[in-house]
């Protein structure tokens, strides 16, 4: 892309996210353009050491070593800050780097920091005058955005004290995934599906985000969020809104987000009977032994933090009244798979009843595979060739990889949008609060948490949420 000149200030510049995701994504988006990165953290690292670390991070992501070193040397600097002090020195350094590298006064300030210090850091940025600059200033806030409704509200209040909403980019990286962005294109450019996308034609919708990864290495973080805060409130709920929303008046940030918020406001209060929580015990994933969640460093040995959730949601609006949406996600499941399965209603009568005995299983299913094998398939019934009338389900299949090859990483898309000032794929303040409104009572209710062995599809109790006791995706 052709970006305007800018300074990309990343607080948390030495962290895992910056090294593994942000620098490679930024390089992919603006490597030839006028972007200067200022990494900021409290470690005592000078410009040279930071440039080497940045170059290594780029090389690890596949950038040739020489190119990575040259780019880091020209386009990367580092500033050490005190963990608690004021940020006036940082402001002075930003002005100096801006002038030296002709960044035009435009700034992205990316908070790649531990969530516990988001609010304090925003205050310090504001007090140092960094919320406004000579050009545009955009602040990017990583997830999790709060850990319940009150903390999300408070974080929004803090942000709004210094930044206008149009400057704020709340990240949910699922929105940057091509397959997730495609949900709106798929729905609103193919009337053949949109005409069936309602309570008359759809029996239920399942959204599954299965992760084979366990919590290893992130025990302390996970103890704070659990699966409801880490995955359900954010990624699964975002996918739900894209599946359920009405067509926006225009494809613009506020029009799209207005429609998503309407979906959230239409969701009925979720009773505890509609939720099954689980926590993985020791087991095996991909042939490798996985220790129990309670044995992960940083996790309380008596922890009841859930690592699995299945939630049944009802949307009380004209389009979806009476159609259950089932959200399911878990750690340490048999394999990685994110899928939306739309189960269409059966025909009102089975015309072939007299000649086949298989009329009972004739629901069509649309499977939108969001990762890892992005694409979709539509399961329909056909007649098997031959004299007798035998019905058989077959798949109409589309694969992103086969059609288009490489798919950009979500962070590439999101960073490009930040640089272009497009907020469509970012979560607005009211969206975060409406999503927390749904799940905060469940987090506070201390619901039962069932054990499931790592390498299984979660506690068997989860099937109680589904009429026929069998999920459409995975197991
Ligand atoms: P890390 O712990 O790896 O990095 C944290 C960074 O913050 C380090 O650069 C650290 O540097 C800096 N830091 C910590 N405390 C302070 C402070 N008081 N003042 C200034 N700098 C500080 O975390 P991650 O990179 O993994 O995560 C960062 C954010 O990104 C989190 O919000 C996380 O939820 C989110 N995220 C991360 C993902 C990932 O894959 N890593 C994925 C999705 C979201 P130093 O110690 O030198 O100060
Ligand atoms: C992050 C969660 O936001 O998303 C992690 O904090 C989770 O717990 C990750 O593993 C999943 O992302 P992806 O893109 O691998 O599905």
Coordinates of C-alpha atoms and ligand atoms in Angstrom, one line a residue:
X1 CA 0.0 0.0 0.0
X2 CA 1.0 3.7 -0.3
X3 CA 1.0 5.0 3.2
X4 CA 1.3 8.6 4.2
X5 CA 4.5 9.4 6.0
X6 CA 4.1 8.4 9.7
X7 CA 5.8 7.3 12.9
X8 CA 4.7 3.9 14.3
X9 CA 5.3 4.1 18.0
X10 CA 4.9 0.7 19.6
X11 CA 4.7 0.6 23.4
X12 CA 5.6 -2.9 24.3
X13 CA 8.2 -2.8 21.6
X14 CA 10.3 -5.6 23.0
X15 CA 7.3 -8.0 23.5
X16 CA 6.2 -11.1 21.8
X17 CA 3.4 -9.5 19.9
X18 CA 5.6 -6.8 18.4
X19 CA 8.4 -9.2 17.4
X20 CA 6.3 -12.1 16.1
X21 CA 3.3 -10.2 14.6
X22 CA 3.6 -6.5 14.3
X23 CA 7.0 -5.9 12.8
X24 CA 6.5 -8.7 10.1
X25 CA 3.1 -7.3 9.3
X26 CA 4.3 -3.7 9.1
X27 CA 7.1 -4.8 6.9
X28 CA 4.8 -6.6 4.6
X29 CA 2.5 -3.5 4.4
X30 CA 4.9 -0.6 4.2
X31 CA 8.5 -1.9 3.7
X32 CA 9.1 0.4 0.8
X33 CA 7.2 3.3 2.3
X34 CA 7.7 6.3 4.6
X35 CA 7.3 4.5 7.9
X36 CA 9.6 4.8 10.9
X37 CA 9.1 2.5 13.9
X38 CA 9.9 3.7 17.4
X39 CA 9.9 0.7 19.8
X40 CA 9.3 1.7 23.4
X41 CA 9.7 -0.4 26.5
X42 CA 11.3 -0.2 29.9
X43 CA 14.2 -2.6 29.1
X44 CA 17.6 -1.0 28.8
X45 CA 18.1 -1.6 25.1
X46 CA 19.8 0.8 22.8
X47 CA 18.9 1.6 19.2
X48 CA 21.5 -0.9 17.8
X49 CA 20.4 -3.8 19.9
X50 CA 16.8 -3.1 19.2
X51 CA 17.5 -2.9 15.4
X52 CA 19.2 -6.3 15.6
X53 CA 16.2 -7.8 17.4
X54 CA 13.8 -6.3 14.9
X55 CA 15.9 -7.6 12.0
X56 CA 15.9 -11.1 13.6
X57 CA 12.2 -11.0 14.0
X58 CA 11.8 -10.1 10.3
X59 CA 14.2 -12.8 9.3
X60 CA 12.2 -15.3 11.4
X61 CA 9.1 -14.4 9.5
X62 CA 10.7 -15.1 6.1
X63 CA 12.3 -11.7 5.1
X64 CA 15.8 -12.3 3.6
X65 CA 18.5 -11.5 6.2
X66 CA 20.1 -8.7 4.3
X67 CA 16.9 -6.9 3.5
X68 CA 15.7 -7.3 7.1
X69 CA 19.0 -5.8 8.4
X70 CA 18.9 -2.8 6.0
X71 CA 15.3 -2.0 6.7
X72 CA 15.7 -2.2 10.5
X73 CA 18.8 0.0 10.3
X74 CA 17.0 2.7 8.4
X75 CA 13.5 2.4 9.7
X76 CA 13.7 1.4 13.4
X77 CA 14.6 3.2 16.6
X78 CA 14.2 2.5 20.3
X79 CA 13.3 4.6 23.3
X80 CA 13.5 3.4 26.9
X81 CA 10.8 4.7 29.3
X82 CA 10.3 4.4 33.0
X83 CA 7.6 2.0 34.0
X84 CA 5.7 4.5 36.1
X85 CA 7.1 8.0 35.3
X86 CA 5.7 10.7 33.1
X87 CA 6.2 10.4 29.3
X88 CA 7.5 14.0 28.5
X89 CA 10.9 12.6 27.4
X90 CA 9.1 10.1 25.1
X91 CA 7.2 13.1 23.6
X92 CA 10.4 14.9 23.0
X93 CA 12.0 11.9 21.4
X94 CA 8.9 11.4 19.2
X95 CA 9.2 15.0 17.9
X96 CA 12.9 14.5 17.3
X97 CA 12.5 11.2 15.4
X98 CA 9.5 12.7 13.5
X99 CA 11.6 15.6 12.3
X100 CA 14.7 13.5 11.5
X101 CA 12.7 10.9 9.4
X102 CA 10.2 13.4 7.9
X103 CA 7.2 11.6 9.4
X104 CA 4.9 14.5 8.7
X105 CA 3.6 14.7 12.3
X106 CA 1.5 11.6 11.8
X107 CA 1.6 9.0 14.5
X108 CA 0.3 5.5 15.3
X109 CA 0.6 4.8 19.0
X110 CA 0.2 1.0 19.4
X111 CA -0.4 -0.3 23.0
X112 CA 1.2 -3.8 22.8
X113 CA 1.3 -3.8 26.5
X114 CA 0.0 -6.0 29.4
X115 CA -3.7 -5.2 29.6
X116 CA -3.4 -4.3 33.2
X117 CA -1.5 -1.1 32.3
X118 CA -3.6 0.1 29.4
X119 CA -5.5 2.7 31.4
X120 CA -2.5 4.1 33.2
X121 CA -0.5 4.3 30.0
X122 CA -3.3 6.1 28.2
X123 CA -3.4 8.7 31.1
X124 CA 0.4 9.1 30.9
X125 CA 0.3 9.6 27.1
X126 CA -2.5 12.1 27.5
X127 CA -0.7 14.1 30.2
X128 CA 2.4 14.2 28.0
X129 CA 0.3 15.7 25.1
X130 CA 0.7 12.7 22.9
X131 CA -3.0 12.2 22.1
X132 CA -2.7 15.0 19.6
X133 CA 0.2 15.8 17.2
X134 CA 0.9 18.1 14.3
X135 CA -0.7 15.6 11.9
X136 CA -3.1 12.7 12.7
X137 CA -2.7 10.6 15.8
X138 CA -4.3 7.1 16.0
X139 CA -4.1 4.9 19.1
X140 CA -4.4 1.1 18.7
X141 CA -5.5 -0.9 21.8
X142 CA -4.8 -4.6 22.0
X143 CA -7.2 -7.1 23.5
X144 CA -8.5 -8.0 26.0
X145 CA -10.4 -4.7 26.3
X146 CA -11.4 -4.9 29.9
X147 CA -12.3 -8.1 31.8
X148 CA -16.0 -7.3 32.5
X149 CA -18.5 -4.6 31.7
X150 CA -17.3 -2.0 34.3
X151 CA -13.7 -2.3 33.5
X152 CA -14.5 -2.0 29.7
X153 CA -16.5 1.2 30.4
X154 CA -13.8 2.6 32.6
X155 CA -11.2 2.0 29.9
X156 CA -13.4 3.6 27.3
X157 CA -13.9 6.6 29.6
X158 CA -10.1 6.9 30.1
X159 CA -9.5 6.7 26.3
X160 CA -12.3 9.3 25.6
X161 CA -10.7 11.7 28.1
X162 CA -7.8 12.2 25.7
X163 CA -8.7 10.7 22.3
X164 CA -11.8 11.1 20.1
X165 CA -13.5 7.8 19.0
X166 CA -12.3 8.3 15.4
X167 CA -8.7 8.1 16.7
X168 CA -9.2 4.8 18.5
X169 CA -8.6 1.4 17.0
X170 CA -9.6 -1.5 19.3
X171 CA -8.1 -4.7 17.9
X172 CA -10.0 -8.0 17.5
X173 CA -7.6 -9.8 15.2
X174 CA -10.4 -12.1 13.9
X175 CA -11.8 -9.1 12.1
X176 CA -8.6 -8.9 10.1
X177 CA -8.8 -12.5 8.9
X178 CA -9.7 -12.6 5.2
X179 CA -12.3 -15.4 5.8
X180 CA -14.0 -13.3 8.4
X181 CA -14.1 -10.2 6.2
X182 CA -15.5 -12.4 3.5
X183 CA -18.6 -13.2 5.6
X184 CA -20.1 -9.8 4.6
X185 CA -19.1 -10.2 1.0
X186 CA -20.5 -13.7 0.9
X187 CA -23.8 -12.7 2.4
X188 CA -24.4 -9.4 0.7
X189 CA -23.2 -10.0 -2.8
X190 CA -24.8 -13.4 -3.2
X191 CA -28.6 -12.9 -2.9
X192 CA -29.0 -16.6 -3.4
X193 CA -27.8 -17.1 0.2
X194 CA -29.1 -13.9 1.7
X195 CA -32.7 -14.8 0.6
X196 CA -32.4 -17.9 2.9
X197 CA -30.6 -16.2 5.7
X198 CA -33.4 -16.0 8.2
X199 CA -35.7 -17.8 10.6
X200 CA -37.8 -19.2 7.7
X201 CA -35.0 -21.1 6.2
X202 CA -32.3 -21.5 8.9
X203 CA -32.8 -24.1 11.7
X204 CA -29.7 -23.2 13.7
X205 CA -26.2 -21.7 13.5
X206 CA -23.1 -23.1 15.1
X207 CA -19.9 -21.1 15.5
X208 CA -17.0 -23.3 16.6
X209 CA -13.4 -22.1 17.4
X210 CA -11.5 -25.2 18.4
X211 CA -7.9 -24.8 19.3
X212 CA -5.4 -27.6 19.6
X213 CA -3.1 -25.3 21.6
X214 CA -3.3 -25.5 25.3
X215 CA -2.6 -22.6 27.7
X216 CA 1.1 -23.4 28.2
X217 CA 3.2 -20.3 28.8
X218 CA 0.1 -18.0 29.4
X219 CA -1.2 -19.4 32.7
X220 CA -1.2 -16.1 34.6
X221 CA -3.0 -14.2 31.8
X222 CA -5.5 -17.0 31.3
X223 CA -6.4 -17.1 35.0
X224 CA -7.5 -13.5 34.6
X225 CA -9.7 -13.9 31.5
X226 CA -10.8 -17.5 31.2
X227 CA -12.4 -18.6 28.0
X228 CA -15.4 -16.2 28.2
X229 CA -13.1 -13.2 28.4
X230 CA -10.4 -14.5 26.1
X231 CA -12.4 -15.9 23.2
X232 CA -16.2 -15.7 23.6
X233 CA -16.7 -12.0 24.4
X234 CA -14.4 -11.1 21.6
X235 CA -13.7 -13.4 18.6
X236 CA -16.8 -15.6 18.7
X237 CA -19.2 -12.7 19.4
X238 CA -17.7 -10.7 16.5
X239 CA -18.2 -13.6 14.1
X240 CA -21.8 -13.9 15.5
X241 CA -22.5 -10.3 14.7
X242 CA -21.3 -10.6 11.1
X243 CA -23.4 -13.6 10.5
X244 CA -26.5 -12.1 12.1
X245 CA -26.4 -8.4 11.1
X246 CA -28.6 -6.7 8.6
X247 CA -27.1 -5.1 5.5
X248 CA -25.7 -1.7 6.4
X249 CA -26.8 1.4 4.5
X250 CA -23.2 1.8 3.2
X251 CA -20.0 -0.1 3.6
X252 CA -18.5 2.4 6.0
X253 CA -17.1 2.0 9.5
X254 CA -20.0 3.4 11.4
X255 CA -22.8 2.0 9.2
X256 CA -21.3 -1.6 9.6
X257 CA -20.7 -1.1 13.3
X258 CA -24.2 0.3 13.9
X259 CA -25.7 -2.9 12.5
X260 CA -23.4 -5.1 14.6
X261 CA -24.4 -3.2 17.8
X262 CA -28.1 -3.8 16.9
X263 CA -27.5 -7.5 16.9
X264 CA -25.8 -7.4 20.3
X265 CA -28.7 -5.3 21.7
X266 CA -31.1 -7.9 20.4
X267 CA -29.5 -10.8 22.2
X268 CA -31.6 -12.1 25.0
X269 CA -30.1 -12.3 28.5
X270 CA -28.2 -15.6 28.6
X271 CA -29.4 -17.9 31.4
X272 CA -26.9 -20.2 33.1
X273 CA -28.7 -23.3 31.7
X274 CA -27.6 -22.1 28.2
X275 CA -23.9 -22.4 29.1
X276 CA -21.6 -25.3 29.6
X277 CA -18.1 -24.6 30.8
X278 CA -15.2 -27.0 30.9
X279 CA -11.5 -27.1 31.9
X280 CA -9.1 -29.6 30.4
X281 CA -7.4 -32.3 32.4
X282 CA -4.3 -34.2 31.3
X283 CA -4.6 -35.8 27.9
X284 CA -3.0 -36.1 24.5
X285 CA -3.2 -33.7 21.5
X286 CA -1.6 -34.7 18.2
X287 CA 0.2 -37.6 19.9
X288 CA 1.8 -35.3 22.5
X289 CA 1.0 -35.4 26.2
X290 CA -0.6 -32.3 27.5
X291 CA -0.6 -31.6 31.3
X292 CA -3.8 -30.6 33.0
X293 CA -4.7 -26.9 33.0
X294 CA -4.2 -26.8 36.8
X295 CA -0.6 -27.9 36.3
X296 CA 0.3 -25.0 34.0
X297 CA 2.8 -22.6 35.6
X298 CA 0.9 -19.5 36.8
X299 CA -2.3 -21.4 37.3
X300 CA -3.8 -22.0 40.7
X301 CA -3.7 -25.8 41.4
X302 CA -7.4 -25.5 42.5
X303 CA -8.4 -23.2 39.7
X304 CA -11.9 -23.3 38.3
X305 CA -11.1 -21.1 35.3
X306 CA -12.9 -22.5 32.3
X307 CA -10.9 -23.3 29.1
X308 CA -14.0 -24.4 27.2
X309 CA -17.4 -22.8 26.7
X310 CA -20.5 -23.7 24.8
X311 CA -23.2 -21.0 24.9
X312 CA -26.7 -21.0 23.3
X313 CA -27.8 -17.5 22.3
X314 CA -31.2 -16.3 21.1
X315 CA -31.5 -13.1 19.0
X316 CA -34.8 -11.5 19.6
X317 CA -35.3 -9.7 16.3
X318 CA -37.5 -10.2 13.2
X319 CA -34.8 -12.1 11.2
X320 CA -33.7 -14.6 13.9
X321 CA -36.5 -15.1 16.4
X322 CA -36.5 -18.7 17.4
X323 CA -33.2 -19.7 15.7
X324 CA -30.5 -20.8 18.2
X325 CA -27.0 -19.6 17.7
X326 CA -24.5 -21.9 19.4
X327 CA -21.0 -20.7 20.2
X328 CA -18.4 -23.2 21.2
X329 CA -14.7 -22.8 21.8
X330 CA -12.0 -24.6 23.8
X331 CA -8.3 -25.1 24.3
X332 CA -6.5 -28.4 23.9
X333 CA -9.1 -29.8 21.5
X334 CA -8.2 -32.5 18.9
X335 CA -7.4 -30.1 16.1
X336 CA -7.5 -26.4 15.2
X337 CA -10.6 -25.5 13.3
X338 CA -12.8 -22.4 13.1
X339 CA -16.1 -22.9 11.3
X340 CA -19.6 -21.4 11.0
X341 CA -22.1 -24.1 10.2
X342 CA -25.6 -23.0 9.0
X343 CA -28.1 -25.8 9.2
X344 CA -31.0 -25.1 6.8
X345 CA -34.5 -26.4 7.5
X346 CA -35.7 -29.6 5.9
X347 CA -38.2 -29.5 3.1
X348 CA -41.8 -29.3 4.4
X349 CA -42.6 -32.7 2.9
X350 CA -40.4 -35.5 1.8
X351 CA -41.5 -36.1 -1.8
X352 CA -39.5 -39.3 -2.1
X353 CA -40.8 -40.9 1.0
X354 CA -42.3 -43.9 -0.8
X355 CA -39.1 -44.8 -2.6
X356 CA -36.3 -44.0 -0.1
X357 CA -36.1 -44.3 3.6
X358 CA -33.6 -41.5 4.1
X359 CA -35.8 -38.5 4.2
X360 CA -35.0 -37.8 7.8
X361 CA -31.5 -36.5 7.1
X362 CA -32.1 -34.0 4.4
X363 CA -31.0 -30.7 6.0
X364 CA -28.6 -28.8 3.8
X365 CA -25.6 -27.4 5.7
X366 CA -23.4 -24.5 4.7
X367 CA -20.0 -24.7 6.3
X368 CA -18.0 -21.5 6.3
X369 CA -14.4 -22.6 7.1
X370 CA -12.7 -19.6 8.7
X371 CA -9.4 -21.4 9.4
X372 CA -7.1 -23.2 8.8
X373 CA -8.4 -24.4 5.4
X374 CA -10.3 -21.2 4.5
X375 CA -13.2 -21.7 2.2
X376 CA -16.7 -23.0 2.3
X377 CA -18.7 -26.0 1.4
X378 CA -22.4 -26.6 0.9
X379 CA -23.8 -30.0 1.7
X380 CA -26.7 -30.9 -0.5
X381 CA -28.5 -34.1 -1.3
X382 CA -28.3 -35.7 -4.8
X383 CA -29.7 -38.8 -6.4
X384 CA -27.2 -41.5 -6.8
X385 CA -27.1 -42.7 -10.4
X386 CA -29.0 -45.9 -11.1
X387 CA -32.5 -47.2 -11.4
X388 CA -33.3 -47.0 -7.7
X389 CA -33.9 -43.7 -5.9
X390 CA -31.0 -43.4 -3.4
X391 CA -30.3 -40.0 -1.9
X392 CA -26.7 -39.1 -1.0
X393 CA -25.2 -35.9 0.6
X394 CA -22.4 -34.3 -1.5
X395 CA -20.2 -31.3 -1.0
X396 CA -19.9 -28.2 -3.2
X397 CA -16.6 -26.9 -2.2
X398 CA -14.5 -23.7 -2.5
X399 CA -11.0 -23.3 -1.2
X400 CA -9.3 -19.9 -0.7
X401 CA -5.8 -21.4 -1.1
X402 CA -6.7 -23.2 -4.4
X403 CA -8.2 -20.0 -5.8
X404 CA -5.9 -17.3 -4.5
X405 CA -2.8 -18.8 -3.0
X406 CA -1.3 -16.8 -0.1
X407 CA -3.7 -15.1 2.3
X408 CA -2.4 -12.1 4.2
X409 CA -2.0 -12.3 7.9
X410 CA -4.8 -10.6 9.9
X411 CA -2.3 -8.1 11.3
X412 CA -1.3 -7.0 7.8
X413 CA -4.9 -6.1 7.0
X414 CA -5.5 -4.4 10.3
X415 CA -2.3 -2.3 10.2
X416 CA -3.0 -1.3 6.6
X417 CA -6.4 -0.1 7.8
X418 CA -5.0 1.9 10.7
X419 CA -2.6 3.6 8.3
X420 CA -5.5 4.4 6.0
X421 CA -7.7 5.6 8.8
X422 CA -10.4 2.9 8.1
X423 CA -12.1 1.8 11.3
X424 CA -14.5 -0.7 9.8
X425 CA -12.6 -3.7 11.1
X426 CA -12.1 -2.3 14.6
X427 CA -14.4 -2.6 17.6
X428 CA -16.3 0.6 18.6
X429 CA -16.7 1.6 22.2
X430 CA -20.4 0.6 22.3
X431 CA -19.7 -2.8 20.8
X432 CA -17.2 -3.7 23.5
X433 CA -19.6 -2.7 26.2
X434 CA -22.6 -4.5 24.6
X435 CA -20.5 -7.7 24.3
X436 CA -19.4 -7.5 27.9
X437 CA -23.0 -6.8 29.0
X438 CA -23.8 -10.3 27.7
X439 CA -21.1 -12.3 29.4
X440 CA -20.3 -10.4 32.6
X441 CA -23.2 -12.0 34.6
X442 CA -22.0 -15.4 33.5
X443 CA -18.4 -14.7 34.6
X444 CA -19.7 -13.5 37.9
X445 CA -22.1 -16.4 38.4
X446 CA -19.4 -18.9 39.2
X447 CA -21.0 -21.6 37.0
X448 CA -20.1 -25.3 37.3
X449 CA -16.9 -26.2 35.3
X450 CA -16.7 -29.7 34.0
X451 CA -13.4 -31.5 33.3
X452 CA -12.6 -32.8 29.8
X453 CA -9.4 -34.6 28.9
X454 CA -7.1 -32.6 26.6
X455 CA -7.5 -33.9 23.1
X456 CA -11.3 -34.2 23.2
X457 CA -14.1 -32.0 22.1
X458 CA -14.9 -30.6 25.5
X459 CA -17.2 -31.9 28.2
X460 CA -19.9 -34.3 27.0
X461 CA -22.4 -32.1 28.9
X462 CA -22.1 -29.5 26.0
X463 CA -24.2 -31.7 23.7
X464 CA -27.2 -31.0 26.0
X465 CA -27.4 -27.6 24.3
X466 CA -28.2 -29.2 20.9
X467 CA -31.5 -30.8 20.1
X468 CA -30.1 -34.0 18.5
X469 CA -27.1 -34.1 20.8
X470 CA -24.5 -33.8 18.1
X471 CA -22.5 -30.8 17.0
X472 CA -22.3 -30.1 13.3
X473 CA -18.5 -29.2 13.4
X474 CA -15.7 -31.3 14.8
X475 CA -16.9 -33.8 17.3
Ligands
LIG1 P1 4.8 -9.5 26.4 O1 4.8 -9.8 27.9 O2 5.6 -10.4 25.5 O3 5.4 -8.0 26.2 C1 5.0 -6.9 27.0 C2 5.7 -5.7 26.5 O4 5.3 -4.6 27.3 C3 7.2 -5.8 26.6 O5 7.8 -5.1 25.6 C4 7.5 -5.1 27.9 O6 8.8 -4.6 27.9 C5 6.5 -4.0 27.9 N1 6.1 -3.6 29.2 C6 5.6 -4.3 30.3 N2 5.3 -3.5 31.3 C7 5.6 -2.3 30.9 C8 5.4 -1.0 31.5 N3 5.0 -0.9 32.8 N4 5.8 0.1 30.9 C9 6.2 0.0 29.6 N5 6.4 -1.2 28.9 C10 6.1 -2.3 29.6 O7 3.3 -9.4 25.9 P2 2.7 -9.7 24.5 O8 3.6 -9.0 23.5 O9 2.5 -11.1 24.3 O10 1.3 -9.0 24.6 C11 1.1 -7.6 24.5 C12 -0.4 -7.3 24.3 O11 -0.8 -7.9 23.1 C13 -1.3 -7.8 25.4 O12 -2.3 -7.0 25.5 C14 -1.8 -9.2 24.8 O13 -3.0 -9.5 25.3 C15 -1.9 -8.8 23.3 N6 -1.9 -9.9 22.4 C16 -0.7 -10.7 22.3 C17 -0.7 -11.7 21.4 C18 0.5 -12.5 21.2 O14 0.5 -13.4 20.3 N7 1.6 -12.3 21.9 C19 -1.9 -12.1 20.6 C20 -3.0 -11.2 20.8 C21 -3.0 -10.2 21.7 P3 9.7 -4.3 29.1 O15 9.7 -5.5 30.0 O16 11.0 -4.1 28.5 O17 9.2 -3.1 29.7
LIG2 C1 -6.1 -14.7 21.1 C2 -6.4 -15.4 22.4 O1 -6.8 -13.5 21.0 O2 -6.6 -15.5 20.0 C3 -5.7 -16.7 22.4 O3 -5.9 -14.6 23.4 C4 -6.0 -17.6 21.2 O4 -6.0 -17.5 23.6 C5 -5.9 -16.8 19.9 O5 -5.2 -18.7 21.1 C6 -6.4 -17.5 18.7 O6 -6.1 -16.8 17.6 P1 -6.0 -17.6 16.2 O7 -5.9 -16.5 15.2 O8 -4.9 -18.5 16.3 O9 -7.3 -18.4 16.0

